[in-house]
Amino acid sequence: HPVAVFSSSFHKMPSNQARVVILGTGGTIAGTAATAADGVGYDAAQLSVQTLVAAVPALSEVPLECEQVAQIDSRHMSYALWQLLAQRVAHHLARAEVAGVVITHGTDTLEETAYFLHRVLAPNKPVVLTAAMRPATALLADGPQNLFDAVQTALAPGARGVVVAMAGAVDHAADVRKRHSYRVDAFDSGEAGPIACIEEGRLRLLRDWPHGAALGLDGVAHDPATWPRVDLVTSHAGADGAMVRAMAATGTRGIVVAGTGNGTVHQDLEAALREVQAQGVRILRATRCAEGGVVGEAAGALPSAGTLSPVKARIELLLELLS
Ligand code: SIN
């Protein structure tokens, strides 16, 4: 269950004053290392969201509420936490006095959480995920600036939808991917480009804020232990059908194949995918290429994931199976 931690500015706030709610979930942004020069040998998810806010003096004048929803390294993200997070975000967005929600998150599964929230909630208000590539103890930590920018994004006039604010850019949940394992500007939207640049706390809009239809919370209200298994397999030289048959044997309900090039699949892997598809397993075919999607759909081809990356196609299939 979420632990509510209210910042001091909350206590001074008139009850109807517009505010931003910051939900903490852990990640490197809340990480600490033994020495300031250590940017990789750190423990993620150590500092409370209130501590992260306190490290940004410029936020002291902004009406904020903080809530610690979880404290994890995001590689361990679970369906139970996704369900809880979606519920907490929906709860706060429904409050008239809340202008937007910021979520501090680990970078490793950030694009998955963003896409999940985008499809489930498609909010009219902004939900801004942010993170850091360096721990809070680093010589030049990126977390405080990212957190400041995320709050400015949540307060920006006209802001809406689930977006990611990192390294001076605002990206849409549907497009953003972590593309670098180490650099501070690890995220981008590829060919789609960012929604905005954040410069000195102000947004320079480059394209429209996201719109979309929400699937709603009902589909994700069931016990997460009962959510269907959806697996991911990659096509590659020397691929065969063994993994796919093993997945089907253990009860998977859906498989995303990250194909080569324009979503092409090794013939032995494809034969197994068609075999399990005939048994009722849902298949989606994405591309393992970092840019572009699966273009066109030849007659009889396995269903295309379009422009969705393999991990986002997996969430799409999961949500389809849940609805
Ligand atoms: C995590 O994803 O929680 C750890 C890595 C990071 O935040 O960069």
PDB file of N, CA and C in Angstrom, residues 145 148-149 151-153 155-157 168-170 196-205 209:
ATOM      1  N   GLN A 145      17.653  18.161 -11.596  1.00  0.00           N
ATOM      2  CA  GLN A 145      17.194  18.938 -12.764  1.00  0.00           C
ATOM      3  C   GLN A 145      16.004  18.246 -13.426  1.00  0.00           C
ATOM      4  N   PHE A 148      12.909  18.815 -11.321  1.00  0.00           N
ATOM      5  CA  PHE A 148      12.447  20.196 -11.497  1.00  0.00           C
ATOM      6  C   PHE A 148      11.723  20.337 -12.842  1.00  0.00           C
ATOM      7  N   ASP A 149      12.346  19.822 -13.892  1.00  0.00           N
ATOM      8  CA  ASP A 149      11.751  19.923 -15.232  1.00  0.00           C
ATOM      9  C   ASP A 149      10.416  19.173 -15.315  1.00  0.00           C
ATOM     10  N   VAL A 151       8.258  18.720 -12.908  1.00  0.00           N
ATOM     11  CA  VAL A 151       7.219  19.521 -12.236  1.00  0.00           C
ATOM     12  C   VAL A 151       6.808  20.686 -13.136  1.00  0.00           C
ATOM     13  N   GLN A 152       7.789  21.320 -13.787  1.00  0.00           N
ATOM     14  CA  GLN A 152       7.435  22.421 -14.713  1.00  0.00           C
ATOM     15  C   GLN A 152       6.568  21.891 -15.858  1.00  0.00           C
ATOM     16  N   THR A 153       6.862  20.691 -16.310  1.00  0.00           N
ATOM     17  CA  THR A 153       6.062  20.086 -17.388  1.00  0.00           C
ATOM     18  C   THR A 153       4.630  19.846 -16.911  1.00  0.00           C
ATOM     19  N   LEU A 155       3.057  21.501 -14.806  1.00  0.00           N
ATOM     20  CA  LEU A 155       2.379  22.789 -14.607  1.00  0.00           C
ATOM     21  C   LEU A 155       2.235  23.584 -15.911  1.00  0.00           C
ATOM     22  N   ALA A 156       2.786  23.070 -16.995  1.00  0.00           N
ATOM     23  CA  ALA A 156       2.781  23.831 -18.264  1.00  0.00           C
ATOM     24  C   ALA A 156       1.351  23.972 -18.796  1.00  0.00           C
ATOM     25  N   PRO A 157       0.983  25.170 -19.260  1.00  0.00           N
ATOM     26  CA  PRO A 157      -0.363  25.364 -19.798  1.00  0.00           C
ATOM     27  C   PRO A 157      -0.625  24.396 -20.953  1.00  0.00           C
ATOM     28  N   GLY A 168      16.119  17.441 -20.455  1.00  0.00           N
ATOM     29  CA  GLY A 168      15.704  18.628 -21.204  1.00  0.00           C
ATOM     30  C   GLY A 168      14.713  18.387 -22.312  1.00  0.00           C
ATOM     31  N   ALA A 169      14.127  17.193 -22.381  1.00  0.00           N
ATOM     32  CA  ALA A 169      13.144  16.905 -23.431  1.00  0.00           C
ATOM     33  C   ALA A 169      11.905  16.271 -22.821  1.00  0.00           C
ATOM     34  N   VAL A 170      10.761  16.512 -23.480  1.00  0.00           N
ATOM     35  CA  VAL A 170       9.505  15.856 -23.100  1.00  0.00           C
ATOM     36  C   VAL A 170       9.132  14.919 -24.243  1.00  0.00           C
ATOM     37  N   ALA A 196       8.400  18.471 -26.633  1.00  0.00           N
ATOM     38  CA  ALA A 196       8.886  19.808 -26.250  1.00  0.00           C
ATOM     39  C   ALA A 196      10.319  19.727 -25.758  1.00  0.00           C
ATOM     40  N   CYS A 197      10.993  20.862 -25.809  1.00  0.00           N
ATOM     41  CA  CYS A 197      12.268  21.038 -25.118  1.00  0.00           C
ATOM     42  C   CYS A 197      11.972  21.796 -23.826  1.00  0.00           C
ATOM     43  N   ILE A 198      12.723  21.501 -22.782  1.00  0.00           N
ATOM     44  CA  ILE A 198      12.559  22.233 -21.522  1.00  0.00           C
ATOM     45  C   ILE A 198      13.804  23.099 -21.360  1.00  0.00           C
ATOM     46  N   GLU A 199      13.589  24.402 -21.374  1.00  0.00           N
ATOM     47  CA  GLU A 199      14.712  25.342 -21.310  1.00  0.00           C
ATOM     48  C   GLU A 199      14.473  26.306 -20.159  1.00  0.00           C
ATOM     49  N   GLU A 200      15.326  26.264 -19.153  1.00  0.00           N
ATOM     50  CA  GLU A 200      15.195  27.142 -17.980  1.00  0.00           C
ATOM     51  C   GLU A 200      13.793  27.050 -17.366  1.00  0.00           C
ATOM     52  N   GLY A 201      13.284  25.828 -17.304  1.00  0.00           N
ATOM     53  CA  GLY A 201      11.988  25.611 -16.667  1.00  0.00           C
ATOM     54  C   GLY A 201      10.796  25.948 -17.554  1.00  0.00           C
ATOM     55  N   ARG A 202      11.047  26.356 -18.790  1.00  0.00           N
ATOM     56  CA  ARG A 202       9.941  26.675 -19.712  1.00  0.00           C
ATOM     57  C   ARG A 202       9.933  25.660 -20.843  1.00  0.00           C
ATOM     58  N   LEU A 203       8.733  25.344 -21.298  1.00  0.00           N
ATOM     59  CA  LEU A 203       8.607  24.370 -22.380  1.00  0.00           C
ATOM     60  C   LEU A 203       8.497  25.076 -23.732  1.00  0.00           C
ATOM     61  N   ARG A 204       9.294  24.606 -24.682  1.00  0.00           N
ATOM     62  CA  ARG A 204       9.155  25.075 -26.074  1.00  0.00           C
ATOM     63  C   ARG A 204       8.513  23.932 -26.839  1.00  0.00           C
ATOM     64  N   LEU A 205       7.235  24.112 -27.175  1.00  0.00           N
ATOM     65  CA  LEU A 205       6.451  23.032 -27.765  1.00  0.00           C
ATOM     66  C   LEU A 205       6.856  22.776 -29.215  1.00  0.00           C
ATOM     67  N   TRP A 209       0.410  17.828 -27.733  1.00  0.00           N
ATOM     68  CA  TRP A 209       0.330  16.918 -26.595  1.00  0.00           C
ATOM     69  C   TRP A 209      -0.447  15.680 -27.013  1.00  0.00           C
TER      70      TRP A 209
END
